[in-house]
Amino acid sequence: MALNSRPLMKELPLEPCTEDLSGAAEFLDNLDFTKVKTKYTKGNDWTAISLYGYGPKITDILKPGVLKSSVNIDEQLQWTNLHEATPLNPVFKILENLPCKYERVRFMKLEAGKVIGKHSDKIDKDLGFDDGQIIRVHVPIRTNDDVVFSLFESSRAKVAHEYRLKTGHYYYTDVTKPHAVRNMSDVDRIHLVVDCYANDTLRTMVA
């Protein structure tokens, strides 16, 4: 897919999850999330845990070759112990609805009243649309209209396109472009972030 034909963000034509996800969110609230390595937030404003990734522990959120990770290149992708968590059953149905195999699957939390500064995810060289590359999909598990996802056309762009995502819906996001998030609500925002291996079906959905 040509670079100039990619949308900044697009809701994918997949049936949204209509199950109540509040139980899954409350279950996740009681877990210890790991700080995301970044200079664009402070303290534990932005954190994550792993559902499927390069290690058996929920704290194994990194991948080989990204952010000076200590993960070995030959580490096998695997489920963490969250795979047995009954409160997450609606999340597994969300994953089953995606027409792809996936690399990392993480829950990412932005605390109430906090902001993720403008940045891009270009540090992950696997992002792209060719076979073997990664298309990143966000599915909000808990969000509201006071959470705003901003995407910029380029690093020089001053004005952002702003999006308010819906719980249980699937969104492609071009995270190679500068983006920022602000959570001006009084609850923590939680997204399921799925790194999907690109294939023809996903490319068609995004295009």
PDB file of C-alpha atoms in Angstrom:
ATOM      1  CA  MET A   1       0.000   0.000   0.000  1.00  0.00           C
ATOM      2  CA  ALA A   2       1.405   3.355  -1.020  1.00  0.00           C
ATOM      3  CA  LEU A   3       2.380   5.633   1.873  1.00  0.00           C
ATOM      4  CA  ASN A   4       0.123   8.446   0.682  1.00  0.00           C
ATOM      5  CA  SER A   5      -2.909   6.131   0.496  1.00  0.00           C
ATOM      6  CA  ARG A   6      -2.792   5.062   4.139  1.00  0.00           C
ATOM      7  CA  PRO A   7      -5.344   6.674   6.441  1.00  0.00           C
ATOM      8  CA  LEU A   8      -4.169   8.173   9.721  1.00  0.00           C
ATOM      9  CA  MET A   9      -6.861   6.205  11.484  1.00  0.00           C
ATOM     10  CA  LYS A  10      -9.693   4.004  10.293  1.00  0.00           C
ATOM     11  CA  GLU A  11     -12.318   1.960  12.066  1.00  0.00           C
ATOM     12  CA  LEU A  12     -12.057  -1.524  10.618  1.00  0.00           C
ATOM     13  CA  PRO A  13     -15.180  -3.155   9.150  1.00  0.00           C
ATOM     14  CA  LEU A  14     -15.382  -5.768  11.890  1.00  0.00           C
ATOM     15  CA  GLU A  15     -18.372  -6.400  14.147  1.00  0.00           C
ATOM     16  CA  PRO A  16     -17.682  -4.456  17.358  1.00  0.00           C
ATOM     17  CA  CYS A  17     -17.727  -6.250  20.678  1.00  0.00           C
ATOM     18  CA  THR A  18     -21.156  -5.710  22.225  1.00  0.00           C
ATOM     19  CA  GLU A  19     -20.388  -7.553  25.467  1.00  0.00           C
ATOM     20  CA  ASP A  20     -19.925  -5.533  28.628  1.00  0.00           C
ATOM     21  CA  LEU A  21     -16.168  -4.987  28.971  1.00  0.00           C
ATOM     22  CA  SER A  22     -16.337  -3.341  32.391  1.00  0.00           C
ATOM     23  CA  GLY A  23     -15.578  -6.638  34.141  1.00  0.00           C
ATOM     24  CA  ALA A  24     -12.429  -7.090  32.069  1.00  0.00           C
ATOM     25  CA  ALA A  25     -11.384  -3.498  32.821  1.00  0.00           C
ATOM     26  CA  GLU A  26     -11.952  -3.936  36.553  1.00  0.00           C
ATOM     27  CA  PHE A  27      -9.930  -7.169  36.513  1.00  0.00           C
ATOM     28  CA  LEU A  28      -7.074  -5.344  34.770  1.00  0.00           C
ATOM     29  CA  ASP A  29      -7.257  -2.520  37.335  1.00  0.00           C
ATOM     30  CA  ASN A  30      -6.045  -4.966  39.971  1.00  0.00           C
ATOM     31  CA  LEU A  31      -2.903  -6.000  38.066  1.00  0.00           C
ATOM     32  CA  ASP A  32       0.516  -4.373  38.291  1.00  0.00           C
ATOM     33  CA  PHE A  33       1.196  -2.691  34.965  1.00  0.00           C
ATOM     34  CA  THR A  34       4.748  -1.983  33.773  1.00  0.00           C
ATOM     35  CA  LYS A  35       5.929   1.527  32.881  1.00  0.00           C
ATOM     36  CA  VAL A  36       6.276   2.086  29.129  1.00  0.00           C
ATOM     37  CA  LYS A  37       9.829   3.154  28.274  1.00  0.00           C
ATOM     38  CA  THR A  38       9.362   6.643  26.915  1.00  0.00           C
ATOM     39  CA  LYS A  39      10.210  10.292  27.524  1.00  0.00           C
ATOM     40  CA  TYR A  40       6.736  11.414  26.498  1.00  0.00           C
ATOM     41  CA  THR A  41       5.036  10.697  29.836  1.00  0.00           C
ATOM     42  CA  LYS A  42       5.994  11.046  33.480  1.00  0.00           C
ATOM     43  CA  GLY A  43       6.213   8.358  36.147  1.00  0.00           C
ATOM     44  CA  ASN A  44       3.621   5.647  35.722  1.00  0.00           C
ATOM     45  CA  ASP A  45       1.219   7.723  33.643  1.00  0.00           C
ATOM     46  CA  TRP A  46       1.471   5.261  30.707  1.00  0.00           C
ATOM     47  CA  THR A  47       1.839   1.562  31.464  1.00  0.00           C
ATOM     48  CA  ALA A  48       1.288  -1.834  29.854  1.00  0.00           C
ATOM     49  CA  ILE A  49       1.035  -5.556  30.467  1.00  0.00           C
ATOM     50  CA  SER A  50       1.422  -8.440  28.057  1.00  0.00           C
ATOM     51  CA  LEU A  51      -1.276 -10.910  27.027  1.00  0.00           C
ATOM     52  CA  TYR A  52       0.818 -12.454  24.239  1.00  0.00           C
ATOM     53  CA  GLY A  53       4.444 -11.621  23.663  1.00  0.00           C
ATOM     54  CA  TYR A  54       8.123 -12.490  23.947  1.00  0.00           C
ATOM     55  CA  GLY A  55       7.988 -14.086  27.379  1.00  0.00           C
ATOM     56  CA  PRO A  56       5.659 -15.837  29.845  1.00  0.00           C
ATOM     57  CA  LYS A  57       5.226 -12.955  32.299  1.00  0.00           C
ATOM     58  CA  ILE A  58       2.749 -10.101  32.013  1.00  0.00           C
ATOM     59  CA  THR A  59       5.701  -7.747  32.527  1.00  0.00           C
ATOM     60  CA  ASP A  60       7.318  -9.019  29.289  1.00  0.00           C
ATOM     61  CA  ILE A  61       6.040  -6.112  27.185  1.00  0.00           C
ATOM     62  CA  LEU A  62       9.158  -5.507  25.058  1.00  0.00           C
ATOM     63  CA  LYS A  63      10.369  -7.103  21.828  1.00  0.00           C
ATOM     64  CA  PRO A  64      13.830  -7.822  20.406  1.00  0.00           C
ATOM     65  CA  GLY A  65      15.685  -4.816  19.040  1.00  0.00           C
ATOM     66  CA  VAL A  66      13.307  -2.101  20.267  1.00  0.00           C
ATOM     67  CA  LEU A  67      14.104   0.419  23.046  1.00  0.00           C
ATOM     68  CA  LYS A  68      17.349  -1.353  23.984  1.00  0.00           C
ATOM     69  CA  SER A  69      15.355  -4.420  24.920  1.00  0.00           C
ATOM     70  CA  SER A  70      17.134  -7.312  26.616  1.00  0.00           C
ATOM     71  CA  VAL A  71      14.777  -9.748  24.867  1.00  0.00           C
ATOM     72  CA  ASN A  72      16.662 -12.278  22.742  1.00  0.00           C
ATOM     73  CA  ILE A  73      15.902 -12.391  19.037  1.00  0.00           C
ATOM     74  CA  ASP A  74      15.101 -16.117  19.268  1.00  0.00           C
ATOM     75  CA  GLU A  75      12.554 -15.753  22.084  1.00  0.00           C
ATOM     76  CA  GLN A  76       9.303 -17.491  21.186  1.00  0.00           C
ATOM     77  CA  LEU A  77       6.005 -15.644  21.113  1.00  0.00           C
ATOM     78  CA  GLN A  78       3.730 -17.099  23.778  1.00  0.00           C
ATOM     79  CA  TRP A  79       0.684 -16.495  25.943  1.00  0.00           C
ATOM     80  CA  THR A  80       1.191 -15.111  29.414  1.00  0.00           C
ATOM     81  CA  ASN A  81      -0.774 -16.489  32.372  1.00  0.00           C
ATOM     82  CA  LEU A  82      -3.539 -14.000  31.576  1.00  0.00           C
ATOM     83  CA  HIS A  83      -4.625 -16.475  28.896  1.00  0.00           C
ATOM     84  CA  GLU A  84      -6.372 -18.418  31.689  1.00  0.00           C
ATOM     85  CA  ALA A  85      -8.153 -15.390  33.168  1.00  0.00           C
ATOM     86  CA  THR A  86     -11.920 -15.919  32.889  1.00  0.00           C
ATOM     87  CA  PRO A  87     -12.762 -12.177  33.221  1.00  0.00           C
ATOM     88  CA  LEU A  88     -10.899 -11.635  29.931  1.00  0.00           C
ATOM     89  CA  ASN A  89     -13.106 -14.014  27.912  1.00  0.00           C
ATOM     90  CA  PRO A  90     -14.696 -11.105  25.978  1.00  0.00           C
ATOM     91  CA  VAL A  91     -11.177  -9.978  25.013  1.00  0.00           C
ATOM     92  CA  PHE A  92     -10.362 -13.390  23.566  1.00  0.00           C
ATOM     93  CA  LYS A  93     -13.503 -13.124  21.419  1.00  0.00           C
ATOM     94  CA  ILE A  94     -12.248  -9.731  20.211  1.00  0.00           C
ATOM     95  CA  LEU A  95      -8.965 -11.343  19.184  1.00  0.00           C
ATOM     96  CA  GLU A  96     -10.712 -14.238  17.428  1.00  0.00           C
ATOM     97  CA  ASN A  97     -12.561 -11.707  15.275  1.00  0.00           C
ATOM     98  CA  LEU A  98      -9.317 -10.334  13.823  1.00  0.00           C
ATOM     99  CA  PRO A  99      -8.415 -12.000  10.488  1.00  0.00           C
ATOM    100  CA  CYS A 100      -4.705 -12.347  11.210  1.00  0.00           C
ATOM    101  CA  LYS A 101      -1.954 -13.913  13.223  1.00  0.00           C
ATOM    102  CA  TYR A 102      -0.417 -11.545  15.723  1.00  0.00           C
ATOM    103  CA  GLU A 103       2.874 -10.644  17.268  1.00  0.00           C
ATOM    104  CA  ARG A 104       2.559  -8.815  20.605  1.00  0.00           C
ATOM    105  CA  VAL A 105      -0.828  -8.292  22.246  1.00  0.00           C
ATOM    106  CA  ARG A 106      -0.785  -5.811  25.121  1.00  0.00           C
ATOM    107  CA  PHE A 107      -3.107  -3.906  27.383  1.00  0.00           C
ATOM    108  CA  MET A 108      -2.001  -0.287  27.577  1.00  0.00           C
ATOM    109  CA  LYS A 109      -3.235   2.064  30.290  1.00  0.00           C
ATOM    110  CA  LEU A 110      -3.195   5.864  30.402  1.00  0.00           C
ATOM    111  CA  GLU A 111      -4.031   7.183  33.851  1.00  0.00           C
ATOM    112  CA  ALA A 112      -6.908   9.552  34.442  1.00  0.00           C
ATOM    113  CA  GLY A 113      -5.973  13.179  33.846  1.00  0.00           C
ATOM    114  CA  LYS A 114      -2.698  12.313  32.098  1.00  0.00           C
ATOM    115  CA  VAL A 115      -1.250  12.963  28.641  1.00  0.00           C
ATOM    116  CA  ILE A 116       1.044  11.099  26.246  1.00  0.00           C
ATOM    117  CA  GLY A 117       3.110  13.719  24.429  1.00  0.00           C
ATOM    118  CA  LYS A 118       3.493  13.944  20.659  1.00  0.00           C
ATOM    119  CA  HIS A 119       5.684  11.115  19.339  1.00  0.00           C
ATOM    120  CA  SER A 120       5.836   8.393  16.698  1.00  0.00           C
ATOM    121  CA  ASP A 121       6.466   4.637  16.922  1.00  0.00           C
ATOM    122  CA  LYS A 122       8.997   4.572  14.071  1.00  0.00           C
ATOM    123  CA  ILE A 123      11.476   2.968  16.451  1.00  0.00           C
ATOM    124  CA  ASP A 124       9.622  -0.299  15.714  1.00  0.00           C
ATOM    125  CA  LYS A 125      11.028  -1.110  12.280  1.00  0.00           C
ATOM    126  CA  ASP A 126       8.525  -3.957  11.750  1.00  0.00           C
ATOM    127  CA  LEU A 127       5.577  -1.589  11.293  1.00  0.00           C
ATOM    128  CA  GLY A 128       4.325  -1.658   7.709  1.00  0.00           C
ATOM    129  CA  PHE A 129       1.965  -3.292   5.230  1.00  0.00           C
ATOM    130  CA  ASP A 130       4.151  -5.899   3.530  1.00  0.00           C
ATOM    131  CA  ASP A 131       3.853  -9.560   4.461  1.00  0.00           C
ATOM    132  CA  GLY A 132       5.738 -10.168   7.689  1.00  0.00           C
ATOM    133  CA  GLN A 133       5.329  -6.580   8.837  1.00  0.00           C
ATOM    134  CA  ILE A 134       3.034  -5.300  11.587  1.00  0.00           C
ATOM    135  CA  ILE A 135      -0.275  -3.460  11.338  1.00  0.00           C
ATOM    136  CA  ARG A 136      -1.171  -2.044  14.754  1.00  0.00           C
ATOM    137  CA  VAL A 137      -4.816  -2.226  15.827  1.00  0.00           C
ATOM    138  CA  HIS A 138      -6.333  -0.564  18.899  1.00  0.00           C
ATOM    139  CA  VAL A 139      -9.501  -1.809  20.603  1.00  0.00           C
ATOM    140  CA  PRO A 140     -10.619   0.340  23.559  1.00  0.00           C
ATOM    141  CA  ILE A 141     -11.539  -1.749  26.591  1.00  0.00           C
ATOM    142  CA  ARG A 142     -12.447   1.317  28.652  1.00  0.00           C
ATOM    143  CA  THR A 143     -12.657   4.831  27.263  1.00  0.00           C
ATOM    144  CA  ASN A 144     -15.007   7.804  27.000  1.00  0.00           C
ATOM    145  CA  ASP A 145     -15.459  11.052  25.098  1.00  0.00           C
ATOM    146  CA  ASP A 146     -12.948  12.853  27.335  1.00  0.00           C
ATOM    147  CA  VAL A 147     -10.141  10.698  25.903  1.00  0.00           C
ATOM    148  CA  VAL A 148      -8.789  12.184  22.665  1.00  0.00           C
ATOM    149  CA  PHE A 149      -6.363  10.476  20.259  1.00  0.00           C
ATOM    150  CA  SER A 150      -4.562  13.079  18.106  1.00  0.00           C
ATOM    151  CA  LEU A 151      -2.763  12.181  14.867  1.00  0.00           C
ATOM    152  CA  PHE A 152      -0.639  14.518  12.729  1.00  0.00           C
ATOM    153  CA  GLU A 153      -0.034  14.281   8.987  1.00  0.00           C
ATOM    154  CA  SER A 154       3.706  14.872   9.498  1.00  0.00           C
ATOM    155  CA  SER A 155       6.252  15.996  12.060  1.00  0.00           C
ATOM    156  CA  ARG A 156       5.869  19.551  10.737  1.00  0.00           C
ATOM    157  CA  ALA A 157       2.072  19.606  11.020  1.00  0.00           C
ATOM    158  CA  LYS A 158       0.770  22.008  13.652  1.00  0.00           C
ATOM    159  CA  VAL A 159      -2.884  20.933  13.562  1.00  0.00           C
ATOM    160  CA  ALA A 160      -3.920  17.419  14.569  1.00  0.00           C
ATOM    161  CA  HIS A 161      -6.802  15.233  13.489  1.00  0.00           C
ATOM    162  CA  GLU A 162      -8.643  14.327  16.697  1.00  0.00           C
ATOM    163  CA  TYR A 163     -10.469  11.060  17.321  1.00  0.00           C
ATOM    164  CA  ARG A 164     -12.676   9.796  20.122  1.00  0.00           C
ATOM    165  CA  LEU A 165     -12.678   6.018  19.941  1.00  0.00           C
ATOM    166  CA  LYS A 166     -15.526   3.742  20.992  1.00  0.00           C
ATOM    167  CA  THR A 167     -15.278   0.857  23.415  1.00  0.00           C
ATOM    168  CA  GLY A 168     -15.098  -2.530  21.682  1.00  0.00           C
ATOM    169  CA  HIS A 169     -14.483  -1.132  18.177  1.00  0.00           C
ATOM    170  CA  TYR A 170     -11.416  -1.952  16.065  1.00  0.00           C
ATOM    171  CA  TYR A 171      -9.164   0.870  14.835  1.00  0.00           C
ATOM    172  CA  TYR A 172      -6.159   0.850  12.554  1.00  0.00           C
ATOM    173  CA  THR A 173      -3.808   3.647  13.601  1.00  0.00           C
ATOM    174  CA  ASP A 174      -0.800   4.842  11.607  1.00  0.00           C
ATOM    175  CA  VAL A 175       1.525   5.130  14.574  1.00  0.00           C
ATOM    176  CA  THR A 176       4.501   5.843  12.311  1.00  0.00           C
ATOM    177  CA  LYS A 177       2.994   9.347  12.143  1.00  0.00           C
ATOM    178  CA  PRO A 178       3.244  11.719  15.120  1.00  0.00           C
ATOM    179  CA  HIS A 179       0.443  11.184  17.602  1.00  0.00           C
ATOM    180  CA  ALA A 180      -0.549  12.107  21.138  1.00  0.00           C
ATOM    181  CA  VAL A 181      -3.252  11.138  23.614  1.00  0.00           C
ATOM    182  CA  ARG A 182      -4.902  13.087  26.400  1.00  0.00           C
ATOM    183  CA  ASN A 183      -7.116  11.502  29.019  1.00  0.00           C
ATOM    184  CA  MET A 184      -9.071  14.314  30.603  1.00  0.00           C
ATOM    185  CA  SER A 185     -11.523  11.924  32.239  1.00  0.00           C
ATOM    186  CA  ASP A 186     -11.545  10.689  35.831  1.00  0.00           C
ATOM    187  CA  VAL A 187     -10.942   7.022  34.917  1.00  0.00           C
ATOM    188  CA  ASP A 188      -7.917   5.213  33.503  1.00  0.00           C
ATOM    189  CA  ARG A 189      -8.118   4.536  29.766  1.00  0.00           C
ATOM    190  CA  ILE A 190      -7.297   0.936  28.780  1.00  0.00           C
ATOM    191  CA  HIS A 191      -6.697  -0.183  25.189  1.00  0.00           C
ATOM    192  CA  LEU A 192      -6.078  -3.652  23.807  1.00  0.00           C
ATOM    193  CA  VAL A 193      -3.215  -3.076  21.352  1.00  0.00           C
ATOM    194  CA  VAL A 194      -2.773  -5.868  18.824  1.00  0.00           C
ATOM    195  CA  ASP A 195       0.230  -6.051  16.510  1.00  0.00           C
ATOM    196  CA  CYS A 196      -1.194  -7.965  13.545  1.00  0.00           C
ATOM    197  CA  TYR A 197       0.951  -9.594  10.886  1.00  0.00           C
ATOM    198  CA  ALA A 198      -0.033  -7.928   7.608  1.00  0.00           C
ATOM    199  CA  ASN A 199      -2.032  -9.920   5.076  1.00  0.00           C
ATOM    200  CA  ASP A 200      -4.309  -9.212   2.114  1.00  0.00           C
ATOM    201  CA  THR A 201      -7.470  -9.148   4.216  1.00  0.00           C
ATOM    202  CA  LEU A 202      -6.104  -6.548   6.626  1.00  0.00           C
ATOM    203  CA  ARG A 203      -4.626  -4.467   3.815  1.00  0.00           C
ATOM    204  CA  THR A 204      -8.033  -4.372   2.134  1.00  0.00           C
ATOM    205  CA  MET A 205      -9.750  -3.370   5.366  1.00  0.00           C
ATOM    206  CA  VAL A 206      -7.343  -0.498   5.933  1.00  0.00           C
ATOM    207  CA  ALA A 207      -7.432   0.672   2.314  1.00  0.00           C
TER     208      ALA A 207
END
